[in-house]
Amino acid sequence: MFNLDQLGIFTDMMKEGFIYIDKHSRIKLYNKKAKEIFGIDKSVGIGHPDGVIQKGDLVIIGDNCLGKDDGGLKPENLGKIGIYDENIQLADLFMGIGTFEDGRLRPIYQYYHPSESFRENFCLKAEVSGRSVSVEIDGKCITISFENKKFPMNYNNSIGHMVILDPNTFQVKFYQTSGYTARGEDTLDILNGKAYRAKGPAVNEFNVIGKKISSIHKDASAIKELCNIAQGQEDNYKEKFSEINGIPTLYSIFPVEINGKREGAVLQVEDISTLQNVIKERNDALAYVEEMKQIINDNALDCEGLAVIKGESRVMRNVKKLAYKASKSNSTVLLLGESGTGKSYLAETIHKASKEPEKPFIHVNCGAMPETLLESELFGYEKGSFTGANHEGKIGFFEKARGGTIFLDEIGDISLTAQVKLLGVLQNKSFFKIGGTTEIAADVRIIAATNKNLEEEIKKKKFREDLFYRLNVFPIWMPPLRERREDISNLCNQILSQICDKLQCGEKFISPAAQRILTSYGWPGNVRELENTLERAANIADGRIITENHLPSKITNNEYGSYTEKWKSFQDYMEEAEKRALLETLAYCGNDKKKAMQALKMGKTNFYQKIKKYGM
């Protein structure tokens, strides 16, 4: 017979859970990782002695799905804490405070039917004997609090969480922790008077050796299979899925034979709850994207090319509508927005969705080009027109873009001299090469972009007002990432998938905790910064899951916060919103002021005052 003590030392070093039972289904070995997975390692928290619930005890319950993973708690069982409400049903989300089998405290409770439980956050707050008590269900955690003590309980799908207090002293008599099923401490068990075990740092570890495995792990198909194989069934299971004690796991089962006789079986198990949650969130996100795509299709707005614009928030759907209209027009388009919001990507998308996507698309970064070169690069020059010129002359970008689109990126950075020449092209629809005498038709559509406030630049005499009016025919505002946080989760999944394809590193997923951090961060660099962050994380993550540990410290510490523009006044925000509403509505109505006025439901005087105020 092999030495179980030596085997225990070896299996405690494993990354997977390892459980060995004998042919009588009694646990002979239960390694450290298995205890961690099923929450039966040393108890955490402030601790409490063993005992049983008593009449008059103050009971606080938080249950996100009544009847599931709470021992089968039913609405009628809530009568034990004074709640008799026929409207409460199985599967309801429930939060309640009451006294056990004692009517001295009028119970306080809330419940929500599944159809109503669409929010992530629920909270019940009350004052009992002058002390504050609360139950909060937030994301994947239920937290019961009183005074300055908190008792959080994380869960995957559903859970019933309970805390019991002495009604006079408010001392903790019982609280649930992970592993409650193995301990036999489901909510209903405790309400039915079952004794509970002591918890806390000073308490000895819950010992499962020698116990029947069915008393620790109930009703799981994997446990039944394990017992059958331990008793002699000829079968084996490798990398199958099963929920054990509410934990989604990947498991394998192997028979143990000594001298040709079946003596038991081994269960090797891996916790895949994080991966399962990520996959679910990813699938939900993909389903939502597909639903939004269908809505846009139904409205004839999701033409070929526009579907690739990332984001399904209200503001991004409006951007898509405007981009669709811009793609069907030859009007000059002005893309506004902060650096990194995707203006270049949007410009190319508008061109690809146009009537002639096969025509040239020329991207000119005006900000990166010296003033001395800008004119020759844009308009070209004739041979011998200046010292050092190419002896064959040069074709400019406007000529190269003939029939297509020229994208003038960072238009706010060009000099006043260059602005005059560009204005001439917009006014006359033609230009001359440097040193040339032949007028060339500017058969090209112009899309310009800037991250600057051009109205402010006009006031500073750094940008020509007449050029601004020529460019501002069809403005589209690209919102910063912090103003469309609902898009961040979908963006992360889409961008990460593309990055993994590029790096050829296999599919990777973002953990829920990391996703929450990414969503709450202020993103001063917008989508460009998000792409760089995800590529860095994909490179340094060894496994398939990107966690918060793979994110830069400035993001995990949230240095920029959710309010990166908190120095702005309320009036500034109001004016920004007004201006954007006017710009987008005018563009959507084809600059028909009467239609825009009607769409915005504004009076004529007020409408034209705003137009004048914002230099429009």
XYZ file of C-alpha atoms in Angstrom:
616
model
C 0.000 0.000 0.000
C 1.412 3.420 -0.931
C 2.174 5.979 1.776
C -0.668 8.537 1.904
C 1.365 11.059 3.906
C 4.113 11.129 1.283
C 1.532 11.263 -1.495
C -0.181 14.173 0.292
C 3.045 16.198 0.329
C 3.467 15.586 -3.410
C -0.154 16.386 -4.383
C -0.145 19.620 -2.327
C 2.329 20.943 -4.900
C -0.082 20.322 -7.778
C -1.901 23.143 -9.601
C -5.048 20.995 -9.848
C -7.328 19.710 -7.142
C -6.645 16.043 -6.239
C -9.134 13.897 -4.280
C -8.632 10.200 -3.557
C -11.471 8.034 -2.185
C -11.465 4.353 -1.251
C -13.899 1.760 -2.533
C -16.316 2.673 0.263
C -16.395 6.286 -1.033
C -14.555 7.625 2.000
C -12.069 10.439 1.471
C -8.472 9.295 1.979
C -6.638 12.274 0.493
C -7.788 15.830 -0.281
C -4.993 18.134 -1.468
C -4.439 21.819 -0.786
C -5.701 23.006 -4.201
C -8.968 21.048 -3.849
C -9.578 22.717 -0.483
C -8.933 26.096 -2.090
C -11.295 25.409 -5.024
C -14.177 24.256 -2.833
C -13.583 26.760 -0.025
C -12.855 24.284 2.761
C -9.370 25.467 3.559
C -8.787 27.440 6.769
C -11.745 29.733 7.453
C -11.402 33.452 6.826
C -13.014 36.397 8.590
C -13.276 37.613 12.165
C -14.539 34.244 13.387
C -17.401 32.920 15.518
C -17.948 29.895 17.818
C -19.970 26.853 16.825
C -23.644 26.835 17.683
C -27.201 26.800 16.409
C -29.682 29.554 15.538
C -31.860 30.611 18.469
C -35.180 32.366 18.901
C -34.848 36.145 18.637
C -31.553 36.082 16.689
C -31.244 38.861 14.105
C -31.010 37.280 10.652
C -29.781 39.077 7.506
C -30.199 37.313 4.155
C -29.066 38.153 0.612
C -30.112 35.674 -2.095
C -29.764 36.396 -5.828
C -31.916 33.421 -6.907
C -34.301 32.072 -4.299
C -34.213 28.259 -4.184
C -30.829 27.812 -5.894
C -27.518 27.236 -4.094
C -29.177 28.090 -0.785
C -30.259 24.563 0.247
C -33.605 24.865 -1.547
C -34.890 27.905 0.329
C -38.571 28.511 -0.519
C -40.697 31.655 -0.045
C -42.628 29.967 2.774
C -39.347 29.319 4.671
C -38.955 33.096 5.031
C -41.748 32.899 7.599
C -39.016 31.882 10.064
C -37.887 35.530 10.068
C -41.417 36.943 9.980
C -41.855 37.383 6.216
C -45.161 36.101 4.833
C -45.565 37.490 1.342
C -47.352 35.441 -1.337
C -45.869 37.639 -4.058
C -42.345 36.330 -3.404
C -41.568 33.464 -5.804
C -38.831 30.942 -6.452
C -35.923 32.395 -8.505
C -36.605 35.900 -7.148
C -33.722 38.073 -6.016
C -34.330 38.578 -2.286
C -32.826 40.744 0.477
C -34.274 40.700 3.989
C -33.722 41.451 7.678
C -35.786 39.888 10.468
C -35.682 38.068 13.826
C -35.789 34.273 14.048
C -39.180 32.920 15.157
C -39.797 36.147 17.069
C -42.034 39.000 15.962
C -40.382 41.753 18.009
C -38.810 43.261 14.851
C -40.963 44.113 11.899
C -39.109 42.498 8.980
C -37.571 44.710 6.297
C -37.169 43.220 2.835
C -37.091 43.719 -0.945
C -37.531 41.255 -3.782
C -37.323 41.359 -7.573
C -38.705 38.877 -10.078
C -36.237 37.564 -12.720
C -37.821 39.781 -15.396
C -37.087 42.822 -13.210
C -33.548 41.818 -12.229
C -31.833 43.433 -15.176
C -29.615 45.724 -13.066
C -26.285 44.697 -11.610
C -26.641 46.587 -8.331
C -29.270 46.144 -5.617
C -29.149 47.489 -2.073
C -31.297 47.214 1.043
C -30.470 49.598 3.900
C -32.110 49.745 7.317
C -31.560 50.866 10.889
C -31.982 48.252 13.610
C -31.722 49.284 17.274
C -29.965 52.444 16.159
C -27.380 50.572 14.090
C -27.080 50.594 10.303
C -27.498 47.295 8.453
C -27.314 46.731 4.691
C -27.406 44.025 2.034
C -25.820 44.838 -1.331
C -25.767 42.694 -4.474
C -23.180 44.124 -6.842
C -22.018 42.260 -9.947
C -20.895 38.850 -8.688
C -20.766 39.588 -4.964
C -23.269 39.793 -2.101
C -22.077 41.934 0.826
C -23.847 42.005 4.181
C -22.720 44.917 6.369
C -23.474 46.330 9.788
C -21.656 49.158 11.538
C -18.084 48.896 10.196
C -18.112 45.132 9.572
C -18.495 43.665 6.080
C -19.164 40.068 5.058
C -18.707 39.673 1.280
C -19.547 36.462 -0.576
C -18.515 36.022 -4.207
C -20.473 33.725 -6.488
C -20.532 32.442 -10.077
C -24.204 31.943 -10.899
C -26.272 32.042 -7.721
C -25.923 31.960 -3.953
C -27.754 32.392 -0.658
C -25.750 34.425 1.885
C -26.639 34.857 5.553
C -25.316 36.524 8.719
C -26.768 35.938 12.213
C -26.302 38.467 15.031
C -27.121 38.541 18.739
C -30.079 40.989 18.838
C -28.882 42.654 22.065
C -25.098 42.901 21.681
C -24.857 42.745 17.851
C -22.099 40.147 18.248
C -21.634 37.869 15.246
C -23.009 34.392 15.877
C -22.692 33.056 12.307
C -21.643 34.129 8.804
C -21.327 32.136 5.627
C -18.098 31.790 3.673
C -17.147 29.872 0.547
C -17.356 26.135 1.157
C -20.706 26.407 2.935
C -22.099 23.449 0.957
C -19.233 21.188 2.042
C -19.767 22.280 5.647
C -23.502 21.590 5.400
C -24.285 25.230 6.115
C -26.706 26.178 3.356
C -29.112 28.980 4.271
C -32.073 26.612 4.655
C -30.011 24.164 6.759
C -29.205 26.864 9.301
C -32.785 28.215 9.379
C -33.966 24.642 10.014
C -31.813 24.464 13.145
C -28.781 22.562 11.854
C -25.666 23.151 13.964
C -22.913 25.218 12.354
C -19.150 24.954 12.754
C -16.850 27.497 14.342
C -14.856 29.743 12.010
C -11.899 32.085 12.223
C -8.106 32.162 12.353
C -7.932 30.331 15.666
C -10.142 27.447 14.507
C -8.624 24.200 13.269
C -8.949 23.444 9.583
C -12.150 21.659 8.555
C -11.019 18.027 8.301
C -12.688 15.993 5.544
C -10.496 12.862 5.763
C -12.560 9.765 6.521
C -15.865 11.374 5.602
C -18.142 10.092 2.848
C -17.502 12.220 -0.219
C -21.258 12.579 -0.816
C -21.536 14.447 2.493
C -19.032 17.043 1.259
C -20.039 17.204 -2.412
C -23.750 16.646 -2.991
C -25.630 15.830 -6.188
C -22.770 16.440 -8.643
C -22.639 13.977 -11.543
C -18.830 13.896 -11.301
C -19.020 12.682 -7.671
C -21.447 9.889 -8.585
C -19.117 8.815 -11.402
C -16.151 8.905 -8.997
C -17.940 6.645 -6.506
C -19.003 4.188 -9.237
C -15.439 3.838 -10.523
C -14.084 3.506 -6.965
C -16.488 0.558 -6.490
C -15.284 -1.248 -9.623
C -17.070 0.240 -12.655
C -14.913 -0.034 -15.768
C -14.884 3.486 -17.098
C -12.804 6.635 -17.058
C -13.480 10.290 -17.611
C -11.036 12.829 -18.969
C -11.454 16.604 -19.099
C -15.218 16.676 -18.699
C -17.305 19.549 -17.360
C -19.379 19.465 -14.186
C -20.552 21.870 -11.504
C -19.385 20.635 -8.108
C -20.739 22.548 -5.096
C -21.759 25.340 -7.476
C -18.212 25.648 -8.874
C -17.821 25.039 -12.639
C -14.973 22.562 -13.041
C -13.048 20.577 -15.621
C -12.432 17.107 -14.190
C -10.843 13.740 -14.892
C -11.388 10.444 -13.003
C -8.901 7.542 -12.809
C -9.330 4.153 -11.091
C -6.824 3.115 -8.404
C -5.844 -0.566 -8.446
C -3.436 -2.328 -6.097
C -2.282 -5.865 -6.905
C -4.961 -6.069 -9.600
C -7.804 -5.174 -7.244
C -9.880 -1.969 -7.343
C -9.184 -0.009 -4.165
C -10.647 3.377 -5.040
C -10.512 6.248 -7.515
C -8.952 9.660 -7.986
C -10.688 12.876 -9.024
C -8.453 15.503 -10.614
C -10.262 18.833 -10.862
C -9.623 22.373 -12.163
C -11.677 25.486 -11.356
C -12.802 27.108 -14.637
C -15.269 29.615 -13.169
C -13.230 32.640 -14.303
C -12.907 31.265 -17.834
C -16.617 30.383 -17.944
C -17.592 33.899 -16.848
C -15.305 35.469 -19.445
C -16.700 33.243 -22.197
C -20.264 34.076 -21.146
C -19.522 37.808 -21.114
C -17.819 37.482 -24.479
C -20.751 35.568 -25.970
C -23.228 38.070 -24.519
C -21.201 40.907 -25.995
C -21.045 39.221 -29.403
C -24.787 38.548 -29.314
C -25.421 42.192 -28.453
C -23.199 43.353 -31.322
C -25.072 41.089 -33.744
C -28.393 42.430 -32.477
C -27.262 46.016 -33.001
C -25.972 45.188 -36.471
C -29.386 43.790 -37.361
C -31.109 46.953 -36.123
C -28.812 49.082 -38.271
C -29.482 46.755 -41.234
C -33.224 47.147 -40.757
C -32.796 50.896 -41.037
C -30.643 50.607 -44.168
C -27.712 52.197 -42.335
C -25.321 49.290 -41.991
C -24.001 49.457 -45.531
C -20.887 47.583 -46.572
C -17.935 49.020 -44.680
C -19.781 50.853 -41.888
C -20.303 47.663 -39.858
C -16.586 47.704 -38.989
C -16.923 50.900 -36.925
C -16.533 49.624 -33.371
C -19.109 50.568 -30.738
C -22.849 50.119 -30.294
C -23.586 52.844 -27.732
C -26.136 55.531 -28.532
C -23.469 58.093 -29.424
C -21.617 55.646 -31.689
C -24.829 54.607 -33.449
C -25.325 58.301 -34.196
C -21.755 58.504 -35.555
C -22.552 55.551 -37.845
C -25.705 57.231 -39.119
C -23.792 60.409 -39.914
C -20.937 58.435 -41.486
C -23.459 56.580 -43.666
C -24.896 59.881 -44.901
C -21.397 61.305 -45.440
C -20.395 58.262 -47.506
C -23.271 58.910 -49.927
C -22.300 62.558 -50.382
C -19.380 64.382 -51.996
C -19.489 67.157 -49.388
C -16.416 68.079 -47.361
C -16.405 66.273 -44.007
C -14.799 67.594 -40.812
C -14.038 64.962 -38.143
C -13.720 66.415 -34.643
C -12.585 64.738 -31.447
C -9.710 64.024 -29.112
C -6.531 62.254 -30.139
C -6.919 58.476 -30.373
C -10.703 58.387 -30.851
C -10.442 56.806 -34.316
C -10.882 59.746 -36.682
C -8.422 58.287 -39.246
C -10.220 54.943 -39.146
C -13.583 56.674 -39.608
C -12.290 58.701 -42.573
C -11.093 55.565 -44.382
C -14.353 53.781 -43.541
C -16.413 56.622 -45.057
C -14.320 56.359 -48.242
C -14.685 52.554 -48.428
C -18.469 52.880 -48.017
C -18.696 55.518 -50.763
C -19.950 54.970 -54.312
C -16.410 54.496 -55.642
C -14.371 52.745 -52.934
C -11.841 51.512 -55.528
C -10.687 55.093 -56.122
C -7.597 56.385 -54.223
C -7.668 57.242 -50.541
C -4.704 59.496 -49.687
C -3.936 60.076 -46.000
C -1.930 63.257 -45.364
C -0.657 63.909 -41.816
C -0.476 67.698 -41.931
C 0.909 67.969 -38.407
C 3.927 65.777 -39.185
C 4.887 67.644 -42.375
C 7.205 70.703 -42.293
C 5.616 73.891 -43.617
C 8.262 74.165 -46.354
C 7.267 70.771 -47.758
C 3.501 70.898 -47.249
C 2.671 72.922 -50.366
C 4.863 70.842 -52.692
C 3.535 67.592 -51.213
C -0.108 68.656 -51.511
C 0.003 70.285 -54.964
C 3.218 68.978 -56.561
C 5.673 71.001 -58.647
C 6.948 71.344 -62.191
C 10.491 70.332 -63.106
C 13.102 72.970 -62.348
C 10.656 75.065 -60.338
C 13.111 75.495 -57.446
C 16.628 74.522 -56.397
C 16.819 70.877 -55.357
C 13.560 69.953 -57.061
C 13.296 66.615 -58.824
C 14.261 67.178 -62.446
C 11.125 65.320 -63.551
C 8.814 67.322 -61.320
C 6.398 65.825 -58.767
C 2.751 64.823 -58.625
C 1.047 66.155 -55.455
C -1.389 64.386 -53.188
C -4.392 66.245 -54.603
C -3.565 64.941 -58.056
C -2.872 61.405 -56.782
C -6.274 61.374 -55.086
C -8.126 62.285 -58.296
C -11.608 60.776 -58.305
C -11.204 59.603 -54.700
C -10.662 61.045 -51.228
C -7.858 63.095 -49.682
C -7.782 62.927 -45.888
C -6.150 65.968 -44.290
C -5.363 64.760 -40.791
C -4.456 67.284 -38.049
C -5.694 70.149 -40.217
C -5.537 72.475 -37.210
C -1.731 72.352 -37.269
C -1.088 73.842 -40.730
C 0.312 77.363 -41.088
C -1.738 80.387 -42.110
C 0.135 80.481 -45.443
C -0.858 76.905 -46.220
C -4.404 77.660 -45.087
C -4.717 80.380 -47.761
C -3.720 77.940 -50.517
C -6.017 75.239 -49.223
C -8.881 77.739 -49.092
C -8.253 78.503 -52.777
C -8.641 74.813 -53.656
C -11.927 74.592 -51.743
C -13.306 77.761 -53.320
C -12.158 77.246 -56.916
C -12.135 73.433 -57.048
C -8.754 73.700 -58.773
C -5.059 74.363 -58.068
C -1.689 75.033 -59.693
C 1.492 73.071 -59.169
C 4.436 75.056 -57.824
C 6.029 76.678 -60.852
C 3.141 75.575 -63.040
C 0.843 77.607 -65.291
C -1.765 74.978 -66.030
C -4.822 74.938 -63.793
C -5.631 71.427 -62.538
C -9.182 70.460 -61.524
C -9.441 69.259 -57.916
C -11.636 66.254 -58.663
C -11.428 64.978 -55.103
C -13.509 64.765 -51.947
C -11.892 66.282 -48.846
C -12.159 64.810 -45.358
C -10.342 66.817 -42.667
C -9.759 65.983 -39.012
C -8.510 67.782 -35.929
C -8.307 67.327 -32.178
C -8.227 71.095 -31.699
C -11.081 73.471 -30.990
C -11.001 75.425 -34.261
C -13.298 78.152 -32.945
C -10.753 78.849 -30.196
C -7.959 78.795 -32.796
C -9.910 81.384 -34.825
C -10.134 83.652 -31.778
C -6.367 83.301 -31.322
C -5.861 84.203 -35.014
C -4.246 80.820 -35.644
C -6.932 79.500 -38.010
C -8.779 81.278 -40.784
C -12.501 81.689 -40.182
C -13.338 81.431 -43.907
C -11.404 78.156 -44.194
C -13.252 76.797 -41.158
C -16.631 77.488 -42.789
C -15.456 75.769 -45.985
C -14.337 72.707 -44.046
C -17.254 72.579 -41.607
C -19.831 71.475 -44.209
C -20.500 68.036 -42.701
C -19.068 67.832 -39.150
C -18.953 64.520 -37.242
C -17.947 64.431 -33.580
C -16.036 61.329 -32.455
C -16.781 60.925 -28.720
C -13.960 60.113 -26.283
C -13.959 56.630 -24.806
C -14.960 57.843 -21.334
C -18.234 59.146 -22.808
C -19.170 55.747 -24.198
C -18.113 53.354 -21.442
C -20.794 50.876 -22.456
C -18.684 50.178 -25.569
C -15.486 49.324 -23.685
C -16.331 45.674 -22.945
C -17.199 44.926 -26.592
C -14.202 46.922 -27.825
C -11.874 44.947 -25.560
C -13.149 41.612 -26.906
C -12.935 42.719 -30.551
C -9.521 44.360 -30.236
C -8.050 41.493 -28.189
C -9.223 38.963 -30.774
C -7.444 40.939 -33.531
C -4.294 41.297 -31.411
C -4.188 37.544 -30.696
C -4.491 36.828 -34.422
C -1.637 39.249 -35.134
C 0.599 37.848 -32.375
C -0.426 34.238 -33.207
C -0.589 33.550 -29.465
C -3.915 31.697 -29.383
C -7.227 32.981 -28.073
C -7.110 34.959 -24.807
C -9.820 36.352 -22.556
C -10.135 39.225 -20.084
C -11.117 38.378 -16.512
C -14.212 40.111 -15.071
C -12.055 42.001 -12.528
C -9.744 43.290 -15.270
C -12.766 44.191 -17.399
C -14.209 46.288 -14.556
C -10.891 48.149 -14.176
C -10.698 48.805 -17.929
C -14.262 50.108 -17.936
C -13.741 52.476 -14.988
C -10.456 53.971 -16.259
C -10.557 57.471 -17.824
C -8.636 56.619 -21.077
C -6.965 59.955 -21.864
C -5.473 58.268 -24.954
C -8.851 56.812 -25.982
C -9.053 53.765 -28.308
C -5.384 54.016 -29.280
C -4.373 53.732 -25.618
C -6.799 50.827 -25.123
C -5.263 48.967 -28.098
C -1.726 49.472 -26.748
C -2.778 48.348 -23.259
C -4.389 45.141 -24.554
C -1.416 44.319 -26.809
C 0.953 44.723 -23.855
C -1.282 42.519 -21.680
C -1.532 39.836 -24.406
C 2.263 39.749 -24.656
C 2.959 39.361 -20.937
C 0.059 37.027 -20.005
C 1.388 33.453 -19.993
C -2.017 31.801 -19.783
C -5.295 32.376 -21.597
C -6.696 34.813 -19.032
C -5.666 38.476 -18.838
C -6.045 39.592 -15.215
C -5.605 42.928 -13.449
C -1.972 41.897 -12.785
C -1.260 42.220 -16.517
C -2.459 45.843 -16.678
C -0.196 48.893 -16.179
C -0.131 50.322 -12.652
C -1.490 53.692 -13.804
C -4.653 51.882 -14.947
C -5.056 49.598 -11.921
C -4.439 52.632 -9.663
C -6.858 54.610 -11.863
C -4.561 57.646 -11.922
C -6.736 59.435 -14.471
C -9.971 58.277 -12.841
C -13.410 58.212 -14.367
C -13.593 61.977 -14.484
C -10.534 63.104 -16.413
C -12.173 66.439 -17.194
C -13.276 67.213 -13.643
C -11.710 70.665 -13.852
C -14.418 71.749 -16.324
C -17.362 73.724 -15.019
C -20.956 72.559 -15.352
C -21.521 75.394 -17.832
C -18.658 74.083 -20.003
C -20.300 70.659 -20.141
C -23.666 72.211 -21.016
C -22.169 74.264 -23.828
C -20.287 71.236 -25.203
C -23.509 69.224 -25.267
C -25.452 72.082 -26.915
C -22.831 72.586 -29.579
C -22.596 68.870 -30.344
C -26.388 68.573 -30.596
C -26.497 71.466 -33.064
C -23.583 70.147 -35.151
C -24.908 66.615 -35.394
C -28.517 67.644 -36.076
C -27.509 70.122 -38.780
C -25.333 67.490 -40.432
C -28.097 64.898 -40.198
C -30.581 67.351 -41.754
C -28.208 68.251 -44.570
C -27.629 71.744 -43.108
C -31.326 72.538 -43.532
C -31.769 74.907 -40.564
C -35.546 74.715 -40.601
C -35.519 70.897 -40.352
C -32.816 71.020 -37.653
C -34.862 73.559 -35.678
C -37.924 71.296 -35.853
C -35.915 68.188 -34.948
C -34.482 69.928 -31.878
C -37.892 71.430 -31.010
C -36.326 74.876 -30.616
C -37.810 78.313 -31.241
C -36.389 80.324 -34.122
C -34.897 83.084 -31.940
C -33.240 80.615 -29.532
C -31.964 78.468 -32.413
C -30.252 81.342 -34.231
C -28.840 82.741 -30.990
C -27.105 79.393 -30.403
C -25.885 79.273 -34.015
C -24.337 82.706 -33.559
C -22.943 81.892 -30.099
C -21.009 78.881 -31.372
C -19.852 80.516 -34.599
C -21.848 78.132 -36.761
